[in-house]
PDB file of C-alpha atoms in Angstrom:
ATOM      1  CA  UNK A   1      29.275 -37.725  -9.024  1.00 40.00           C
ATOM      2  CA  UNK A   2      26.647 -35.228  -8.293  1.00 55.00           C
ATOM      3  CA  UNK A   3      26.151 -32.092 -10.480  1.00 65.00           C
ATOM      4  CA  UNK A   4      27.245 -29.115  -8.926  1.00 90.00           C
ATOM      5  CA  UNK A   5      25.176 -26.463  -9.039  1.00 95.00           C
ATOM      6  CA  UNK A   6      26.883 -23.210  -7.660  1.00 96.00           C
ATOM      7  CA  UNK A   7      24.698 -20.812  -6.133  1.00 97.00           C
ATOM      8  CA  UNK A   8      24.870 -16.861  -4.997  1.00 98.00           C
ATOM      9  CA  UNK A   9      22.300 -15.676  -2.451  1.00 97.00           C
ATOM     10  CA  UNK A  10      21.646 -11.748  -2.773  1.00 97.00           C
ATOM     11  CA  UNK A  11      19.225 -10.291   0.173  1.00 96.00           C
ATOM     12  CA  UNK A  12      19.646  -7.505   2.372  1.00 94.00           C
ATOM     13  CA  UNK A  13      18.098  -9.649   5.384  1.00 94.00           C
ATOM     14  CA  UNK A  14      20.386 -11.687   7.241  1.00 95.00           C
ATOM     15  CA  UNK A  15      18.051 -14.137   8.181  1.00 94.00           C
ATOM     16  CA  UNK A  16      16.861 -14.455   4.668  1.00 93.00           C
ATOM     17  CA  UNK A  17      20.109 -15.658   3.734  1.00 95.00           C
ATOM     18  CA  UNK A  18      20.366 -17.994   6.953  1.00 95.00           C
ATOM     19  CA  UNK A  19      17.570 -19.727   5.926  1.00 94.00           C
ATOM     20  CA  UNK A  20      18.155 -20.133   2.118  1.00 95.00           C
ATOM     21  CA  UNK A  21      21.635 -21.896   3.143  1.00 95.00           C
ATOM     22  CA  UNK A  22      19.720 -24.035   5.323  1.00 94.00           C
ATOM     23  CA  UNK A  23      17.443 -25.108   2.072  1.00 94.00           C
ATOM     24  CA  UNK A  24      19.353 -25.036  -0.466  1.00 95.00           C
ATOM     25  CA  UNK A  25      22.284 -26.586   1.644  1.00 89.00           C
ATOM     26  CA  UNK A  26      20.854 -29.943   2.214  1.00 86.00           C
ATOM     27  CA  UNK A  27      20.764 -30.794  -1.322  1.00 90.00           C
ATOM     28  CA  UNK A  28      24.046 -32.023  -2.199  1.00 90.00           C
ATOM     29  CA  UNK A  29      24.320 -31.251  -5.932  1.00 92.00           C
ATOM     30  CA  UNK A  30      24.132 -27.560  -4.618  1.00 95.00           C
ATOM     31  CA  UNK A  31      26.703 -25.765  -3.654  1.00 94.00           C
ATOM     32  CA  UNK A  32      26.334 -21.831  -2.409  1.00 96.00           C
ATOM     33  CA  UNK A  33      29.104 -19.765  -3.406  1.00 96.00           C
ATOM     34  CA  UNK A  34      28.567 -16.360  -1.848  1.00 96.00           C
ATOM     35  CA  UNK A  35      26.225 -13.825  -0.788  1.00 97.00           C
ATOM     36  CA  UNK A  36      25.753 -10.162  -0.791  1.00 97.00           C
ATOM     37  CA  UNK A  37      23.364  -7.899   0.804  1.00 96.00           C
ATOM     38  CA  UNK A  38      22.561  -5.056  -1.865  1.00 95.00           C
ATOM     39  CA  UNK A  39      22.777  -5.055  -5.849  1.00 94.00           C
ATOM     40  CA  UNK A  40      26.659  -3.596  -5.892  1.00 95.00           C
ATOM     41  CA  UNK A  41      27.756  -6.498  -3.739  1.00 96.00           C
ATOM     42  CA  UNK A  42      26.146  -8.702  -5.770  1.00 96.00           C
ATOM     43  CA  UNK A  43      27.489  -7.299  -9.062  1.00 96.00           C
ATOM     44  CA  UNK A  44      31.013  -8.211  -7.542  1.00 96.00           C
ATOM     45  CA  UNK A  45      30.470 -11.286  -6.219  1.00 97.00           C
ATOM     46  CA  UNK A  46      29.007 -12.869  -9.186  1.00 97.00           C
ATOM     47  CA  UNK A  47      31.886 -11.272 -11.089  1.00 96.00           C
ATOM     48  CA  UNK A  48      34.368 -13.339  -8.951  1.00 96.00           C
ATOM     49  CA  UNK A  49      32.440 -16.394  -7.743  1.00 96.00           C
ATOM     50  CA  UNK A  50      30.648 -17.084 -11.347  1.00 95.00           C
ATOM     51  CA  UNK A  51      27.259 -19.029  -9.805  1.00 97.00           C
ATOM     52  CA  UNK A  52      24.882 -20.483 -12.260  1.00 96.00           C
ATOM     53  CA  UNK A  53      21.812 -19.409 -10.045  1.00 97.00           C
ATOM     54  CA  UNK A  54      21.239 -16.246  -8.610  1.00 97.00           C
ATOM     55  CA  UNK A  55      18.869 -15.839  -5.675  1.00 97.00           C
ATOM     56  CA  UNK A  56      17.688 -12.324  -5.825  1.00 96.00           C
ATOM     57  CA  UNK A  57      15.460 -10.020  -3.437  1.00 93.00           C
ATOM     58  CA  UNK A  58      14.271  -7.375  -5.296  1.00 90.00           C
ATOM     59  CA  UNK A  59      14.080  -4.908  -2.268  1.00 88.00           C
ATOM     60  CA  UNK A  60      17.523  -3.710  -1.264  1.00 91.00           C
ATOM     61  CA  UNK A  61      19.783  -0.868  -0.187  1.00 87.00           C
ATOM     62  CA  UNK A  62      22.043   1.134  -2.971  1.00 87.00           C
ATOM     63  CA  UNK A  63      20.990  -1.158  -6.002  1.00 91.00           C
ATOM     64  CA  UNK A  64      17.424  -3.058  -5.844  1.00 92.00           C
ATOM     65  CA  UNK A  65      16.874  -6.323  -7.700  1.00 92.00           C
ATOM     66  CA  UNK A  66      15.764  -5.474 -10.578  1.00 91.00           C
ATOM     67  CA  UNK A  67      18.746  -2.683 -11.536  1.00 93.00           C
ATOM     68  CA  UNK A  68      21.137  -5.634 -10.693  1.00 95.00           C
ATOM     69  CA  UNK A  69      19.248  -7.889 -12.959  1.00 94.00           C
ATOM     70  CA  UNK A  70      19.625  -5.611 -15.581  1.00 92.00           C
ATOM     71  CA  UNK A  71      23.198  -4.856 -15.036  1.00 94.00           C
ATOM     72  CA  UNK A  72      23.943  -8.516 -15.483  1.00 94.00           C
ATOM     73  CA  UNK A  73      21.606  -9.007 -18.198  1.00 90.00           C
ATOM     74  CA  UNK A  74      23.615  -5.986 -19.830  1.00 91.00           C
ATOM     75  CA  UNK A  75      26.985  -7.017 -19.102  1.00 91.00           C
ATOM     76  CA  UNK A  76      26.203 -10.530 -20.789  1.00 91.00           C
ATOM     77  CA  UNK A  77      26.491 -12.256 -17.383  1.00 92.00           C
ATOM     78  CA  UNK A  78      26.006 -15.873 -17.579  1.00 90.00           C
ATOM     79  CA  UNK A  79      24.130 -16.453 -14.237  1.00 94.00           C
ATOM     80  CA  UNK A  80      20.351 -17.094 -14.280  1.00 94.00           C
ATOM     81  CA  UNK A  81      18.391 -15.154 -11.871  1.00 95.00           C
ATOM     82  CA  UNK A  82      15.398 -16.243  -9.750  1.00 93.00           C
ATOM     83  CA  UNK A  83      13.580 -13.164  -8.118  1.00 91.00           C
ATOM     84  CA  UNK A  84      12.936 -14.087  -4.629  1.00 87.00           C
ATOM     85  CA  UNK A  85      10.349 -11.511  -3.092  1.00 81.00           C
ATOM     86  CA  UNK A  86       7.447 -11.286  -0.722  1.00 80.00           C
ATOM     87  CA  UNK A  87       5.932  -9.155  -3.092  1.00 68.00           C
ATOM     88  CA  UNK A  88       4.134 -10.100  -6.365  1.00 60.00           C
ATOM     89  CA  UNK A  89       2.411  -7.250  -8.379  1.00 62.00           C
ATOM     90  CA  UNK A  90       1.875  -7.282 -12.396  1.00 59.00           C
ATOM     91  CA  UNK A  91       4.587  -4.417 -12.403  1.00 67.00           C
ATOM     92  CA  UNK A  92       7.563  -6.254 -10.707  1.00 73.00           C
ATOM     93  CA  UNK A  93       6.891  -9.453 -12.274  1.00 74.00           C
ATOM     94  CA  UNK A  94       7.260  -8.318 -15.666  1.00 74.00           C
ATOM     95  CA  UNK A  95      10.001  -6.028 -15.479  1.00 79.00           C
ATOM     96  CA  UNK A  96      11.903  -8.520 -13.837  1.00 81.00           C
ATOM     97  CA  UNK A  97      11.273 -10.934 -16.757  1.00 78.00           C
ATOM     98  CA  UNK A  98      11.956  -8.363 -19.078  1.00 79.00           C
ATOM     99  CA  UNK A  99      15.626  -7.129 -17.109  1.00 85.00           C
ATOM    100  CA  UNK A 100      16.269 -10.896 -17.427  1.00 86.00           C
ATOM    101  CA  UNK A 101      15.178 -12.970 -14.510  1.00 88.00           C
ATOM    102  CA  UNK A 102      14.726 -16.555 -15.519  1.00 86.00           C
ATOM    103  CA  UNK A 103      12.413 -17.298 -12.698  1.00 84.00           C
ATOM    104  CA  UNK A 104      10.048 -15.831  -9.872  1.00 85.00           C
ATOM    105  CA  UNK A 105       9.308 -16.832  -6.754  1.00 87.00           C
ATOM    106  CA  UNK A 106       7.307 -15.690  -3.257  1.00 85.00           C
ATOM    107  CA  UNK A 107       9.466 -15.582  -0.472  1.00 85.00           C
ATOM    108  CA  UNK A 108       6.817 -18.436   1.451  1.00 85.00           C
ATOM    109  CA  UNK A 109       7.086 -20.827  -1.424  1.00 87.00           C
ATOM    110  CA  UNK A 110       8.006 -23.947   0.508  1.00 90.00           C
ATOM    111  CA  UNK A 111      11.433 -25.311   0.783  1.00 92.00           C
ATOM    112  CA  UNK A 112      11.888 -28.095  -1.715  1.00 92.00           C
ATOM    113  CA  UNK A 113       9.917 -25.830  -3.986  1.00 90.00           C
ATOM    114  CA  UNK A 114      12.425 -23.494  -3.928  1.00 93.00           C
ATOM    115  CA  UNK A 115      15.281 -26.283  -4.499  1.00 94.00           C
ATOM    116  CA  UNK A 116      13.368 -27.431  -7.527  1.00 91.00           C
ATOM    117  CA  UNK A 117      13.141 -24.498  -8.834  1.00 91.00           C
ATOM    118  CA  UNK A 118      17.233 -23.353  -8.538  1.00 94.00           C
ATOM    119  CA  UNK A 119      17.612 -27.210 -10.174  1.00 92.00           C
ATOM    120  CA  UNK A 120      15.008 -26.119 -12.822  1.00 88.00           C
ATOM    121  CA  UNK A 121      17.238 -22.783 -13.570  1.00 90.00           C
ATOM    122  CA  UNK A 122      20.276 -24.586 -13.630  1.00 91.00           C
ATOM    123  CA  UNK A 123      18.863 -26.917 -15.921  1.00 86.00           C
ATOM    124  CA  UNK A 124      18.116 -24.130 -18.380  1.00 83.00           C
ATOM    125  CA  UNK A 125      14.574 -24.090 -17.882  1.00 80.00           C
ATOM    126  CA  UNK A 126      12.359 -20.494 -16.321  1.00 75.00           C
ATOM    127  CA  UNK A 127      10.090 -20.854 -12.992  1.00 77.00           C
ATOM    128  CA  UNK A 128       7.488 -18.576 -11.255  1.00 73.00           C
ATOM    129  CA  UNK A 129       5.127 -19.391  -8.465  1.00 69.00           C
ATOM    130  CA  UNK A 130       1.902 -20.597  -9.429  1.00 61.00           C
ATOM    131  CA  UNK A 131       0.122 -16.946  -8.196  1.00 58.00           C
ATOM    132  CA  UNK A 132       2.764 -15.373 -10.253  1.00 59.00           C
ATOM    133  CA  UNK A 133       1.876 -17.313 -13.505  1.00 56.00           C
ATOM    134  CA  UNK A 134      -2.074 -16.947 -12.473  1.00 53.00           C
ATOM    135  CA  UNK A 135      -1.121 -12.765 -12.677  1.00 55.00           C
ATOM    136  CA  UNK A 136       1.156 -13.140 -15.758  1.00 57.00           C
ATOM    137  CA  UNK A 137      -1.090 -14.669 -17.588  1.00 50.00           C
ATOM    138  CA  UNK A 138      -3.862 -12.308 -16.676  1.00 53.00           C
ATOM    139  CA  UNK A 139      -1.782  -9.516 -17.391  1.00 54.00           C
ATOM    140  CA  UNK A 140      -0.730 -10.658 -20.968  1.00 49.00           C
ATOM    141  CA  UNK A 141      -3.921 -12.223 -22.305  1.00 45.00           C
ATOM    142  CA  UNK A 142      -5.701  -8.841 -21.788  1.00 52.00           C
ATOM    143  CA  UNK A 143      -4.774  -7.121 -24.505  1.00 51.00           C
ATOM    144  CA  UNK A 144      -6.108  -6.608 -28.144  1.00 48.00           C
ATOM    145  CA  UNK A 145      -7.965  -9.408 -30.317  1.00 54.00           C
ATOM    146  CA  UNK A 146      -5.208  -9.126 -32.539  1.00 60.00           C
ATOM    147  CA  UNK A 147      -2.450 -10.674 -30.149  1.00 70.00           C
ATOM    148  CA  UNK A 148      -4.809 -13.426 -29.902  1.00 74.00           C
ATOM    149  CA  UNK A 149      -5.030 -14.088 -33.740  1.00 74.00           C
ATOM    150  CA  UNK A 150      -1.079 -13.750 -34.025  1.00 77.00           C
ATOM    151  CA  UNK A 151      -0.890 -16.353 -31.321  1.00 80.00           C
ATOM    152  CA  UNK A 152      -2.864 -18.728 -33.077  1.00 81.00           C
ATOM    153  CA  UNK A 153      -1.597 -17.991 -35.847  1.00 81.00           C
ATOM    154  CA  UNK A 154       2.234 -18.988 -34.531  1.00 84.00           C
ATOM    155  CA  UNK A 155       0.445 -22.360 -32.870  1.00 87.00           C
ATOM    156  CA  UNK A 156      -0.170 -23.622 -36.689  1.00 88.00           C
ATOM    157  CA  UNK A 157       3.466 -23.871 -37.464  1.00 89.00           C
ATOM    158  CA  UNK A 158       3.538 -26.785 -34.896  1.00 90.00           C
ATOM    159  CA  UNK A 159       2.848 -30.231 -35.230  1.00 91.00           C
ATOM    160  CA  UNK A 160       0.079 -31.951 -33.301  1.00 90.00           C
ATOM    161  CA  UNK A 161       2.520 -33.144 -30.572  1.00 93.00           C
ATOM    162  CA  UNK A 162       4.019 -30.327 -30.701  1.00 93.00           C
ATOM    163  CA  UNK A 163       1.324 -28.544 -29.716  1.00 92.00           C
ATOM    164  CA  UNK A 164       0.583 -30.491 -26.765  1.00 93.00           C
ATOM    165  CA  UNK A 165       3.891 -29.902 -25.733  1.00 94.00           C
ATOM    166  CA  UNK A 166       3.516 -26.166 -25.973  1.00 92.00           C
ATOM    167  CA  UNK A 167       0.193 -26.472 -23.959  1.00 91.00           C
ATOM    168  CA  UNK A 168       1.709 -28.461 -21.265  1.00 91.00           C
ATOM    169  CA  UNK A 169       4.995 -25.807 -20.843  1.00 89.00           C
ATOM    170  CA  UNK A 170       1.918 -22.985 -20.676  1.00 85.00           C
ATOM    171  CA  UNK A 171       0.306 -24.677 -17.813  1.00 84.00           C
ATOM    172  CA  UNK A 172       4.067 -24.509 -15.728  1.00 83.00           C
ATOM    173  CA  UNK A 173       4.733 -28.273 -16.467  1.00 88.00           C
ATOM    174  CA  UNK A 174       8.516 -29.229 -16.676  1.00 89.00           C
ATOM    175  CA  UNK A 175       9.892 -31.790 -18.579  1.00 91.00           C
ATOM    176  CA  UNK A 176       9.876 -33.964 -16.429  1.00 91.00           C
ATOM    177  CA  UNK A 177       6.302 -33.689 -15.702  1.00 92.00           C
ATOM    178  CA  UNK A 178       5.298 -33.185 -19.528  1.00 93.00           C
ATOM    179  CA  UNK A 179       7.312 -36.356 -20.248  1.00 94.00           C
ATOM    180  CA  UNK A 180       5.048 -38.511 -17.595  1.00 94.00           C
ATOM    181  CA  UNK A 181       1.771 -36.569 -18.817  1.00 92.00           C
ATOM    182  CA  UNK A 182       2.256 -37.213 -22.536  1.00 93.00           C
ATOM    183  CA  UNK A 183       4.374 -40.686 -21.817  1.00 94.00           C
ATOM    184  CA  UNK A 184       7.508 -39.709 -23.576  1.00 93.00           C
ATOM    185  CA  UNK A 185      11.358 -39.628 -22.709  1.00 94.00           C
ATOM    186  CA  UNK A 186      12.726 -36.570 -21.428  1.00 93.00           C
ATOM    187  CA  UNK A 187      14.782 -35.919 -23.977  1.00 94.00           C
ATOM    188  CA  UNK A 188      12.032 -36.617 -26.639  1.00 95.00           C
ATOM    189  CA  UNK A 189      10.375 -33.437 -24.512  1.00 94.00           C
ATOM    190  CA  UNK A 190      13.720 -31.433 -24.602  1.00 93.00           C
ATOM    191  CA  UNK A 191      13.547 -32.067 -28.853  1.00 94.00           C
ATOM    192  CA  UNK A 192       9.726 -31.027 -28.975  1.00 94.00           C
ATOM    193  CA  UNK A 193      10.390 -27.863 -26.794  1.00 93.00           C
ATOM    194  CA  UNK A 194      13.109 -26.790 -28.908  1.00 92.00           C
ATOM    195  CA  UNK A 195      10.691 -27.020 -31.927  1.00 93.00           C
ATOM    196  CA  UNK A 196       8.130 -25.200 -30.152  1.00 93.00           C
ATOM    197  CA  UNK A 197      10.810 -22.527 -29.704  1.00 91.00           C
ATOM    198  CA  UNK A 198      11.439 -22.059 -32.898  1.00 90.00           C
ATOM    199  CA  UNK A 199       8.377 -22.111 -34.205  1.00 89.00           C
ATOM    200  CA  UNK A 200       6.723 -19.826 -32.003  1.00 88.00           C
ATOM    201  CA  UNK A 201       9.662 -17.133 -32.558  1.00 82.00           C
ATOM    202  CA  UNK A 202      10.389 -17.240 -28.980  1.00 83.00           C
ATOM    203  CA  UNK A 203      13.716 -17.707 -26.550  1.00 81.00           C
ATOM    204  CA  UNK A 204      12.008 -18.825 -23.082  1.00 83.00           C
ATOM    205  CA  UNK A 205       8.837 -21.373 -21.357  1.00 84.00           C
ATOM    206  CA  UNK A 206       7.427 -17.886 -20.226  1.00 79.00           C
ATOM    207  CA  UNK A 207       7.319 -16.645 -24.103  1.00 82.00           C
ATOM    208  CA  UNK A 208       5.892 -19.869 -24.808  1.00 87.00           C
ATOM    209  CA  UNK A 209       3.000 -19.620 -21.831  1.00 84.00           C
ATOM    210  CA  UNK A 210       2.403 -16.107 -23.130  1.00 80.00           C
ATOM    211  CA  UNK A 211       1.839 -17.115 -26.818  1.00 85.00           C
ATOM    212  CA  UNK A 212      -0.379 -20.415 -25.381  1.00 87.00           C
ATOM    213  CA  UNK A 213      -2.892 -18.125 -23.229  1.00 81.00           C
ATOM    214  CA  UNK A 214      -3.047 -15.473 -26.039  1.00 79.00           C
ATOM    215  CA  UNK A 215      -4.668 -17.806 -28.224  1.00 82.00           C
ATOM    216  CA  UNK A 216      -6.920 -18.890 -26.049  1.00 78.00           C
ATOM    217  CA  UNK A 217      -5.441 -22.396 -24.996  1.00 74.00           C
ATOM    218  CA  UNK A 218      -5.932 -22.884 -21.175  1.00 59.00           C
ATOM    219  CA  UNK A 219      -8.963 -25.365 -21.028  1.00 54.00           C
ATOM    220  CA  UNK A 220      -6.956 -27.896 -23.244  1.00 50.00           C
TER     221      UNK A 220
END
């Protein structure tokens, strides 16, 4: 039997929604649950429904995106949220991350994109467009020399495979993908990842991206 991924949908555009139960709705392991069309629906509906994955625009009447976010993150809410937006500046991106979205993505990524990424959530893993990581990383790697040093300093605790592993989740790689790049099993990847975790002091992929560019990683 399929896994059964229950999904809410949270935009103030009707269409919007129309057309993310047209993508996601084809994939039979997902299953949409509700939607709401500003923040205080939303907080209500996830309440009641209890999705895994929330879709959520960040530009909306009464409560935006990014207050819901935050009241969920608050209220110890379960659900992982993907930011769904046609906007992508340093600012949002961030403070979404940091109210508690797992995952960021442009309203034009294409469709099965979009279902990979709600499976990736699901799965317990984070997800941003790949002009979202390009500004994250350029946003967090421009700080101080001394970030850089604690970084690098973090990446000797791991183990040579370990660090590969690390360097692969800072390019966007899943486990999937890091499993055929470094020709392991998956669940050889999930161990490794949970090392690098540790290790690095961190909770999320995008803590471990941040930590991989500080120190100066992205040519390996």
């Amino acid at each position: 039997m399929a896994v059964n991924i229950r999904v809410a949908i949270v935009d103030d555009d009707a269409l919007v929604r129309a057309g993310l139960r047209m993508i996601l709705g084809g994939d039979p392991s997902i299953e949409i649950v509700g939607e709401a069309a500003d923040g205080r629906e939303a907080l209500d509906l996830i309440a009641r429904v209890g999705p895994h994955v929330v879709l959520m625009d960040i530009r909306m009447p009464r409560l935006d995106g990014l207050e819901t976010t935050r009241s969920l993150t608050a209220r110890g809410d379960r659900a992982r949220v993907i930011v769904l937006t046609t906007f992508d500046t340093d600012e949002l991106v961030l403070t979404a991350l940091r109210h508690g979205a797992v995952g960021f993505l442009l309203k034009d990524t294409p469709p099965a994109d979009i279902v990979d990424a709600v499976r990736r959530v699901a799965a317990g893993e984070s997800t941003l467009s790949p002009s979202v990581t390009a500004q994250l990383i350029a946003t967090v790697t421009s700080g101080s020399d001394g970030r850089r040093q604690r970084a690098s300093l973090l990446l000797e605790r791991l183990t040579e495979r370990e660090r590969e592993v690390a360097v692969s989740v800072g390019h966007g790689l899943s486990n999937a993908e890091i499993a055929a790049q470094l020709f392991m099993g998956v669940a050889t990847v999930k161990t490794h990842v949970g090392h690098v975790f540790a290790k690095l002091e961190v909770t999320n992929r995008v803590q471990v991206a941040r930590t991989v560019h500080d120190a100066g990683l992205t040519g390996e």
